[in-house]
Every structure is written in structure tokens, then in C-alpha cells.
mmCIF file with all atom_site columns, C-alpha atoms in Angstrom:
data_model
loop_
_atom_site.group_PDB
_atom_site.id
_atom_site.type_symbol
_atom_site.label_atom_id
_atom_site.label_alt_id
_atom_site.label_comp_id
_atom_site.label_asym_id
_atom_site.label_entity_id
_atom_site.label_seq_id
_atom_site.pdbx_PDB_ins_code
_atom_site.Cartn_x
_atom_site.Cartn_y
_atom_site.Cartn_z
_atom_site.occupancy
_atom_site.B_iso_or_equiv
_atom_site.pdbx_formal_charge
_atom_site.auth_seq_id
_atom_site.auth_comp_id
_atom_site.auth_asym_id
_atom_site.auth_atom_id
_atom_site.pdbx_PDB_model_num
ATOM 1   C CA . MET A 1 1   ? 0.039  0.063  0.037   1.00 74.00 ? 1   MET A CA 1
ATOM 2   C CA . TYR A 1 2   ? 2.702  2.404  0.815   1.00 78.00 ? 2   TYR A CA 1
ATOM 3   C CA . LYS A 1 3   ? 4.381  1.816  -2.576  1.00 81.00 ? 3   LYS A CA 1
ATOM 4   C CA . LEU A 1 4   ? 0.980  2.902  -4.310  1.00 81.00 ? 4   LEU A CA 1
ATOM 5   C CA . LEU A 1 5   ? 1.008  6.049  -2.106  1.00 83.00 ? 5   LEU A CA 1
ATOM 6   C CA . PHE A 1 6   ? 4.557  6.780  -2.961  1.00 81.00 ? 6   PHE A CA 1
ATOM 7   C CA . MET A 1 7   ? 3.993  6.201  -6.505  1.00 85.00 ? 7   MET A CA 1
ATOM 8   C CA . ALA A 1 8   ? 1.085  8.698  -6.558  1.00 84.00 ? 8   ALA A CA 1
ATOM 9   C CA . LEU A 1 9   ? 3.052  11.273 -4.607  1.00 84.00 ? 9   LEU A CA 1
ATOM 10  C CA . MET A 1 10  ? 6.014  11.070 -6.984  1.00 85.00 ? 10  MET A CA 1
ATOM 11  C CA . SER A 1 11  ? 3.730  11.286 -9.976  1.00 85.00 ? 11  SER A CA 1
ATOM 12  C CA . ALA A 1 12  ? 2.460  14.610 -8.700  1.00 83.00 ? 12  ALA A CA 1
ATOM 13  C CA . VAL A 1 13  ? 5.964  15.727 -8.107  1.00 82.00 ? 13  VAL A CA 1
ATOM 14  C CA . PHE A 1 14  ? 7.036  14.868 -11.527 1.00 83.00 ? 14  PHE A CA 1
ATOM 15  C CA . MET A 1 15  ? 3.918  16.527 -13.166 1.00 83.00 ? 15  MET A CA 1
ATOM 16  C CA . SER A 1 16  ? 4.720  19.746 -11.391 1.00 78.00 ? 16  SER A CA 1
ATOM 17  C CA . MET A 1 17  ? 8.366  19.588 -12.428 1.00 80.00 ? 17  MET A CA 1
ATOM 18  C CA . TYR A 1 18  ? 7.142  19.030 -15.879 1.00 81.00 ? 18  TYR A CA 1
ATOM 19  C CA . ALA A 1 19  ? 4.812  21.960 -15.650 1.00 75.00 ? 19  ALA A CA 1
ATOM 20  C CA . LEU A 1 20  ? 7.652  24.147 -14.320 1.00 76.00 ? 20  LEU A CA 1
ATOM 21  C CA . GLN A 1 21  ? 10.080 23.177 -17.073 1.00 82.00 ? 21  GLN A CA 1
ATOM 22  C CA . THR A 1 22  ? 7.338  23.772 -19.848 1.00 80.00 ? 22  THR A CA 1
ATOM 23  C CA . ASP A 1 23  ? 6.580  27.163 -18.367 1.00 81.00 ? 23  ASP A CA 1
ATOM 24  C CA . GLU A 1 24  ? 10.354 28.098 -18.211 1.00 84.00 ? 24  GLU A CA 1
ATOM 25  C CA . GLU A 1 25  ? 10.829 27.038 -21.869 1.00 85.00 ? 25  GLU A CA 1
ATOM 26  C CA . LEU A 1 26  ? 7.853  28.965 -23.120 1.00 86.00 ? 26  LEU A CA 1
ATOM 27  C CA . ALA A 1 27  ? 9.094  32.021 -21.120 1.00 86.00 ? 27  ALA A CA 1
ATOM 28  C CA . MET A 1 28  ? 12.453 31.879 -22.790 1.00 90.00 ? 28  MET A CA 1
ATOM 29  C CA . HIS A 1 29  ? 10.886 31.595 -26.214 1.00 90.00 ? 29  HIS A CA 1
ATOM 30  C CA . THR A 1 30  ? 8.606  34.310 -25.535 1.00 90.00 ? 30  THR A CA 1
ATOM 31  C CA . LEU A 1 31  ? 11.437 36.551 -24.397 1.00 92.00 ? 31  LEU A CA 1
ATOM 32  C CA . PHE A 1 32  ? 13.454 35.854 -27.553 1.00 94.00 ? 32  PHE A CA 1
ATOM 33  C CA . HIS A 1 33  ? 10.527 36.425 -29.775 1.00 93.00 ? 33  HIS A CA 1
ATOM 34  C CA . GLY A 1 34  ? 9.918  39.760 -27.997 1.00 94.00 ? 34  GLY A CA 1
ATOM 35  C CA . LYS A 1 35  ? 13.592 40.719 -28.409 1.00 96.00 ? 35  LYS A CA 1
ATOM 36  C CA . HIS A 1 36  ? 13.592 39.800 -32.079 1.00 96.00 ? 36  HIS A CA 1
ATOM 37  C CA . ALA A 1 37  ? 10.454 41.652 -32.804 1.00 96.00 ? 37  ALA A CA 1
ATOM 38  C CA . LEU A 1 38  ? 11.876 44.757 -31.027 1.00 96.00 ? 38  LEU A CA 1
ATOM 39  C CA . ASN A 1 39  ? 15.109 44.550 -32.792 1.00 96.00 ? 39  ASN A CA 1
ATOM 40  C CA . ARG A 1 40  ? 13.451 44.462 -36.184 1.00 96.00 ? 40  ARG A CA 1
ATOM 41  C CA . ALA A 1 41  ? 11.115 47.429 -35.271 1.00 97.00 ? 41  ALA A CA 1
ATOM 42  C CA . VAL A 1 42  ? 14.031 49.522 -34.076 1.00 97.00 ? 42  VAL A CA 1
ATOM 43  C CA . HIS A 1 43  ? 16.135 48.697 -37.148 1.00 96.00 ? 43  HIS A CA 1
ATOM 44  C CA . ALA A 1 44  ? 13.356 49.584 -39.499 1.00 96.00 ? 44  ALA A CA 1
ATOM 45  C CA . ALA A 1 45  ? 12.899 52.969 -37.608 1.00 96.00 ? 45  ALA A CA 1
ATOM 46  C CA . ALA A 1 46  ? 16.382 53.852 -37.834 1.00 94.00 ? 46  ALA A CA 1
ATOM 47  C CA . GLN A 1 47  ? 16.417 53.493 -41.659 1.00 94.00 ? 47  GLN A CA 1
ATOM 48  C CA . GLN A 1 48  ? 13.717 56.091 -42.072 1.00 93.00 ? 48  GLN A CA 1
ATOM 49  C CA . ASN A 1 49  ? 15.702 58.912 -43.752 1.00 91.00 ? 49  ASN A CA 1
ATOM 50  C CA . ASP A 1 50  ? 14.543 62.509 -43.650 1.00 87.00 ? 50  ASP A CA 1
ATOM 51  C CA . GLN A 1 51  ? 14.461 63.117 -47.387 1.00 89.00 ? 51  GLN A CA 1
ATOM 52  C CA . VAL A 1 52  ? 14.612 66.935 -47.115 1.00 89.00 ? 52  VAL A CA 1
ATOM 53  C CA . LYS A 1 53  ? 17.639 66.788 -45.066 1.00 89.00 ? 53  LYS A CA 1
ATOM 54  C CA . LEU A 1 54  ? 19.227 64.060 -46.969 1.00 88.00 ? 54  LEU A CA 1
ATOM 55  C CA . ALA A 1 55  ? 18.905 66.407 -50.126 1.00 88.00 ? 55  ALA A CA 1
ATOM 56  C CA . GLU A 1 56  ? 21.100 68.904 -48.245 1.00 89.00 ? 56  GLU A CA 1
ATOM 57  C CA . GLY A 1 57  ? 23.652 66.097 -47.422 1.00 88.00 ? 57  GLY A CA 1
ATOM 58  C CA . ILE A 1 58  ? 22.627 65.703 -43.780 1.00 87.00 ? 58  ILE A CA 1
ATOM 59  C CA . HIS A 1 59  ? 21.906 62.102 -42.602 1.00 90.00 ? 59  HIS A CA 1
ATOM 60  C CA . ALA A 1 60  ? 18.941 62.460 -40.399 1.00 91.00 ? 60  ALA A CA 1
ATOM 61  C CA . ILE A 1 61  ? 16.025 60.226 -39.297 1.00 94.00 ? 61  ILE A CA 1
ATOM 62  C CA . ASP A 1 62  ? 12.336 61.330 -40.024 1.00 91.00 ? 62  ASP A CA 1
ATOM 63  C CA . GLU A 1 63  ? 10.892 61.150 -36.564 1.00 92.00 ? 63  GLU A CA 1
ATOM 64  C CA . SER A 1 64  ? 7.315  60.678 -37.406 1.00 92.00 ? 64  SER A CA 1
ATOM 65  C CA . ARG A 1 65  ? 7.842  58.036 -40.134 1.00 95.00 ? 65  ARG A CA 1
ATOM 66  C CA . ALA A 1 66  ? 10.387 56.280 -37.594 1.00 96.00 ? 66  ALA A CA 1
ATOM 67  C CA . ARG A 1 67  ? 7.797  56.159 -34.858 1.00 95.00 ? 67  ARG A CA 1
ATOM 68  C CA . THR A 1 68  ? 5.072  54.840 -37.159 1.00 96.00 ? 68  THR A CA 1
ATOM 69  C CA . VAL A 1 69  ? 7.208  52.180 -38.848 1.00 96.00 ? 69  VAL A CA 1
ATOM 70  C CA . ALA A 1 70  ? 8.536  50.976 -35.405 1.00 96.00 ? 70  ALA A CA 1
ATOM 71  C CA . LEU A 1 71  ? 5.128  50.504 -34.201 1.00 96.00 ? 71  LEU A CA 1
ATOM 72  C CA . GLN A 1 72  ? 3.911  48.854 -37.466 1.00 96.00 ? 72  GLN A CA 1
ATOM 73  C CA . TYR A 1 73  ? 6.879  46.266 -37.352 1.00 96.00 ? 73  TYR A CA 1
ATOM 74  C CA . LEU A 1 74  ? 6.331  45.605 -33.540 1.00 95.00 ? 74  LEU A CA 1
ATOM 75  C CA . GLN A 1 75  ? 2.609  45.079 -34.065 1.00 95.00 ? 75  GLN A CA 1
ATOM 76  C CA . ALA A 1 76  ? 3.198  42.899 -37.128 1.00 95.00 ? 76  ALA A CA 1
ATOM 77  C CA . ASN A 1 77  ? 5.883  40.680 -35.434 1.00 94.00 ? 77  ASN A CA 1
ATOM 78  C CA . LEU A 1 78  ? 4.007  40.395 -31.986 1.00 93.00 ? 78  LEU A CA 1
ATOM 79  C CA . ARG A 1 79  ? 0.645  40.105 -33.697 1.00 94.00 ? 79  ARG A CA 1
ATOM 80  C CA . LEU A 1 80  ? -0.827 43.182 -31.862 1.00 93.00 ? 80  LEU A CA 1
ATOM 81  C CA . ASP A 1 81  ? -3.544 45.563 -32.805 1.00 93.00 ? 81  ASP A CA 1
ATOM 82  C CA . THR A 1 82  ? -3.146 49.313 -33.323 1.00 92.00 ? 82  THR A CA 1
ATOM 83  C CA . ALA A 1 83  ? -3.575 49.850 -29.427 1.00 92.00 ? 83  ALA A CA 1
ATOM 84  C CA . ASN A 1 84  ? -0.612 47.279 -28.868 1.00 91.00 ? 84  ASN A CA 1
ATOM 85  C CA . ASN A 1 85  ? -3.007 44.689 -27.455 1.00 92.00 ? 85  ASN A CA 1
ATOM 86  C CA . PRO A 1 86  ? -2.749 41.113 -28.664 1.00 92.00 ? 86  PRO A CA 1
ATOM 87  C CA . LEU A 1 87  ? -5.002 39.891 -31.406 1.00 91.00 ? 87  LEU A CA 1
ATOM 88  C CA . PRO A 1 88  ? -7.508 37.296 -30.525 1.00 92.00 ? 88  PRO A CA 1
ATOM 89  C CA . GLY A 1 89  ? -6.156 33.799 -30.589 1.00 88.00 ? 89  GLY A CA 1
ATOM 90  C CA . THR A 1 90  ? -2.591 34.934 -30.139 1.00 87.00 ? 90  THR A CA 1
ATOM 91  C CA . PHE A 1 91  ? -0.075 33.662 -27.432 1.00 86.00 ? 91  PHE A CA 1
ATOM 92  C CA . LEU A 1 92  ? 0.357  36.935 -25.636 1.00 87.00 ? 92  LEU A CA 1
ATOM 93  C CA . GLN A 1 93  ? -2.520 38.013 -23.299 1.00 86.00 ? 93  GLN A CA 1
ATOM 94  C CA . ASP A 1 94  ? -1.490 41.586 -22.044 1.00 89.00 ? 94  ASP A CA 1
ATOM 95  C CA . GLU A 1 95  ? -0.795 44.888 -23.649 1.00 92.00 ? 95  GLU A CA 1
ATOM 96  C CA . VAL A 1 96  ? 2.659  45.452 -24.886 1.00 93.00 ? 96  VAL A CA 1
ATOM 97  C CA . VAL A 1 97  ? 3.667  48.839 -23.479 1.00 94.00 ? 97  VAL A CA 1
ATOM 98  C CA . VAL A 1 98  ? 6.242  51.062 -25.271 1.00 95.00 ? 98  VAL A CA 1
ATOM 99  C CA . GLU A 1 99  ? 8.192  52.663 -22.376 1.00 94.00 ? 99  GLU A CA 1
ATOM 100 C CA . LEU A 1 100 ? 10.723 54.568 -24.330 1.00 94.00 ? 100 LEU A CA 1
ATOM 101 C CA . PHE A 1 101 ? 10.957 55.765 -27.953 1.00 96.00 ? 101 PHE A CA 1
ATOM 102 C CA . LYS A 1 102 ? 13.912 58.067 -28.435 1.00 95.00 ? 102 LYS A CA 1
ATOM 103 C CA . ILE A 1 103 ? 15.514 59.214 -31.684 1.00 95.00 ? 103 ILE A CA 1
ATOM 104 C CA . VAL A 1 104 ? 19.020 60.535 -31.526 1.00 94.00 ? 104 VAL A CA 1
ATOM 105 C CA . ASN A 1 105 ? 19.341 62.683 -34.682 1.00 92.00 ? 105 ASN A CA 1
ATOM 106 C CA . GLU A 1 106 ? 21.834 64.763 -36.383 1.00 88.00 ? 106 GLU A CA 1
ATOM 107 C CA . GLY A 1 107 ? 21.727 67.593 -33.726 1.00 86.00 ? 107 GLY A CA 1
ATOM 108 C CA . GLU A 1 108 ? 23.896 65.646 -31.291 1.00 90.00 ? 108 GLU A CA 1
ATOM 109 C CA . VAL A 1 109 ? 27.650 65.312 -31.355 1.00 91.00 ? 109 VAL A CA 1
ATOM 110 C CA . PHE A 1 110 ? 28.757 61.597 -32.181 1.00 89.00 ? 110 PHE A CA 1
ATOM 111 C CA . PRO A 1 111 ? 29.765 59.269 -30.820 1.00 92.00 ? 111 PRO A CA 1
ATOM 112 C CA . TYR A 1 112 ? 26.753 59.932 -28.640 1.00 93.00 ? 112 TYR A CA 1
ATOM 113 C CA . THR A 1 113 ? 26.279 57.940 -25.319 1.00 95.00 ? 113 THR A CA 1
ATOM 114 C CA . TYR A 1 114 ? 22.751 57.456 -24.133 1.00 95.00 ? 114 TYR A CA 1
ATOM 115 C CA . THR A 1 115 ? 22.570 56.466 -20.551 1.00 95.00 ? 115 THR A CA 1
ATOM 116 C CA . ASN A 1 116 ? 19.254 55.726 -18.630 1.00 93.00 ? 116 ASN A CA 1
ATOM 117 C CA . SER A 1 117 ? 20.080 54.866 -15.012 1.00 92.00 ? 117 SER A CA 1
ATOM 118 C CA . ALA A 1 118 ? 16.541 54.170 -14.190 1.00 91.00 ? 118 ALA A CA 1
ATOM 119 C CA . TYR A 1 119 ? 16.503 51.267 -16.599 1.00 90.00 ? 119 TYR A CA 1
ATOM 120 C CA . GLY A 1 120 ? 20.171 50.369 -16.220 1.00 91.00 ? 120 GLY A CA 1
ATOM 121 C CA . TYR A 1 121 ? 20.767 50.853 -20.042 1.00 94.00 ? 121 TYR A CA 1
ATOM 122 C CA . SER A 1 122 ? 23.777 52.604 -21.665 1.00 95.00 ? 122 SER A CA 1
ATOM 123 C CA . VAL A 1 123 ? 24.593 52.587 -25.377 1.00 96.00 ? 123 VAL A CA 1
ATOM 124 C CA . THR A 1 124 ? 26.981 54.588 -27.614 1.00 95.00 ? 124 THR A CA 1
ATOM 125 C CA . LEU A 1 125 ? 25.792 55.545 -31.108 1.00 94.00 ? 125 LEU A CA 1
ATOM 126 C CA . ASN A 1 126 ? 28.161 56.630 -33.771 1.00 93.00 ? 126 ASN A CA 1
ATOM 127 C CA . ARG A 1 127 ? 25.473 58.050 -36.005 1.00 93.00 ? 127 ARG A CA 1
ATOM 128 C CA . PRO A 1 128 ? 21.817 58.855 -35.879 1.00 95.00 ? 128 PRO A CA 1
ATOM 129 C CA . GLY A 1 129 ? 19.885 56.139 -34.405 1.00 95.00 ? 129 GLY A CA 1
ATOM 130 C CA . VAL A 1 130 ? 16.674 54.945 -32.334 1.00 97.00 ? 130 VAL A CA 1
ATOM 131 C CA . ILE A 1 131 ? 16.385 53.692 -28.929 1.00 97.00 ? 131 ILE A CA 1
ATOM 132 C CA . MET A 1 132 ? 13.256 51.805 -27.767 1.00 96.00 ? 132 MET A CA 1
ATOM 133 C CA . PHE A 1 133 ? 12.172 50.030 -24.603 1.00 97.00 ? 133 PHE A CA 1
ATOM 134 C CA . ILE A 1 134 ? 8.961  47.857 -24.308 1.00 96.00 ? 134 ILE A CA 1
ATOM 135 C CA . ARG A 1 135 ? 7.440  45.952 -21.475 1.00 95.00 ? 135 ARG A CA 1
ATOM 136 C CA . LEU A 1 136 ? 6.142  42.459 -22.206 1.00 93.00 ? 136 LEU A CA 1
ATOM 137 C CA . GLN A 1 137 ? 4.286  40.128 -19.818 1.00 90.00 ? 137 GLN A CA 1
ATOM 138 C CA . PHE A 1 138 ? 4.598  36.355 -19.999 1.00 86.00 ? 138 PHE A CA 1
ATOM 139 C CA . PRO A 1 139 ? 1.111  34.559 -20.094 1.00 83.00 ? 139 PRO A CA 1
ATOM 140 C CA . ARG A 1 140 ? 1.858  31.573 -17.885 1.00 71.00 ? 140 ARG A CA 1
ATOM 141 C CA . THR A 1 141 ? 0.672  28.335 -19.169 1.00 72.00 ? 141 THR A CA 1
ATOM 142 C CA . TYR A 1 142 ? 0.512  26.789 -15.647 1.00 70.00 ? 142 TYR A CA 1
ATOM 143 C CA . THR A 1 143 ? 0.576  28.470 -12.275 1.00 72.00 ? 143 THR A CA 1
ATOM 144 C CA . VAL A 1 144 ? 3.816  27.048 -11.211 1.00 71.00 ? 144 VAL A CA 1
ATOM 145 C CA . LEU A 1 145 ? 5.908  29.979 -12.130 1.00 72.00 ? 145 LEU A CA 1
ATOM 146 C CA . GLN A 1 146 ? 5.351  33.468 -10.698 1.00 81.00 ? 146 GLN A CA 1
ATOM 147 C CA . PRO A 1 147 ? 4.143  36.227 -13.118 1.00 82.00 ? 147 PRO A CA 1
ATOM 148 C CA . ILE A 1 148 ? 7.178  37.373 -15.325 1.00 87.00 ? 148 ILE A CA 1
ATOM 149 C CA . THR A 1 149 ? 7.493  40.850 -16.850 1.00 91.00 ? 149 THR A CA 1
ATOM 150 C CA . TRP A 1 150 ? 10.354 41.771 -18.921 1.00 92.00 ? 150 TRP A CA 1
ATOM 151 C CA . ARG A 1 151 ? 11.529 45.216 -20.074 1.00 95.00 ? 151 ARG A CA 1
ATOM 152 C CA . ILE A 1 152 ? 13.187 44.597 -23.389 1.00 95.00 ? 152 ILE A CA 1
ATOM 153 C CA . LYS A 1 153 ? 15.599 47.309 -24.549 1.00 96.00 ? 153 LYS A CA 1
ATOM 154 C CA . CYS A 1 154 ? 17.114 47.786 -28.024 1.00 96.00 ? 154 CYS A CA 1
ATOM 155 C CA . SER A 1 155 ? 18.878 50.431 -30.148 1.00 96.00 ? 155 SER A CA 1
ATOM 156 C CA . ALA A 1 156 ? 19.881 50.711 -33.755 1.00 95.00 ? 156 ALA A CA 1
ATOM 157 C CA . GLU A 1 157 ? 21.852 53.106 -35.838 1.00 95.00 ? 157 GLU A CA 1
ATOM 158 C CA . MET A 1 158 ? 21.227 54.633 -39.256 1.00 92.00 ? 158 MET A CA 1
ATOM 159 C CA . VAL A 1 159 ? 23.029 52.659 -42.027 1.00 88.00 ? 159 VAL A CA 1
ATOM 160 C CA . PHE A 1 160 ? 24.677 54.705 -44.805 1.00 80.00 ? 160 PHE A CA 1
#
């Protein structure tokens, strides 16, 4: 009888360990997917040339187009609606919050070092670029893990 009870107890332990491992794997895939989506969005934003300034020989980023393109890429890659809420039937369940969108343009002296001590982030840009932070929450599959929220940070420079 004690062997049967021990087997039932060990089955419960093994199932909870399996649930924990599954949640951890899904969490890492979600983090990487969010990082890649943000990376694509920031790189696309950094390539939005200001055509008027470019005609004058000045490399600069068109700020309104850069913001629009960054949000479009982020929404397409994470399958979000225009308010950054997940589309129905997608894996994410909570809004993706854009915490920072900063354009470092031709008015700065390069190399330009951006430091944000509140978020623990520092980057040196050698030409005009874009810096963007998002907050992404992991939708737990099981309740073994505590809720996870990431602040994903990324930057990209204009390529010319």
C-alpha cells in the first residue's frame, strides 16, 4: 500500500516539475520572440531617412515616419492591434507597453552615449539612431511560475 501512495506522490511531483520546465521553456521563447520583434522594429525605424535633410547632405531620421514604422513592425511581429493589445487567438494576453522611444538625430555630437540609469541601460551611437524599450508580460501556461514581466531594450543606428 505504501508503494502505491509513494507512486502517486511521486507522479504529482514529476507532473509539477514538468509544468515548471514547460513554463520556463515557453518563457524563454517568448522573451527571445519579443527581443527579435523589437530588434526588427528599431532597425526599421532607424532607416527612415529625412529626405529633405538628405537632399542637403545631412543624414537624419524622419521622426514621425520612424515612430510609425517602429510600431507597425512591432505590431506585425508580435501580432498586436493598433493599441498594442494582442490579437484574438495569439499567445500573448496583455498589452505590450512602449516605455521609451527616443530618436538620436543629427543635432547631437557623435559618438553619442545615451545612459538611462532608471532602466540600467547605456549605449554609444556613432551616427543617428533609435532607442526603444518595451514591457512584455509572459502569459503563464501553468501556475507553477510567478508572473514574469520583462523590460526589453534595443537600439539601432542609421546605415549609410
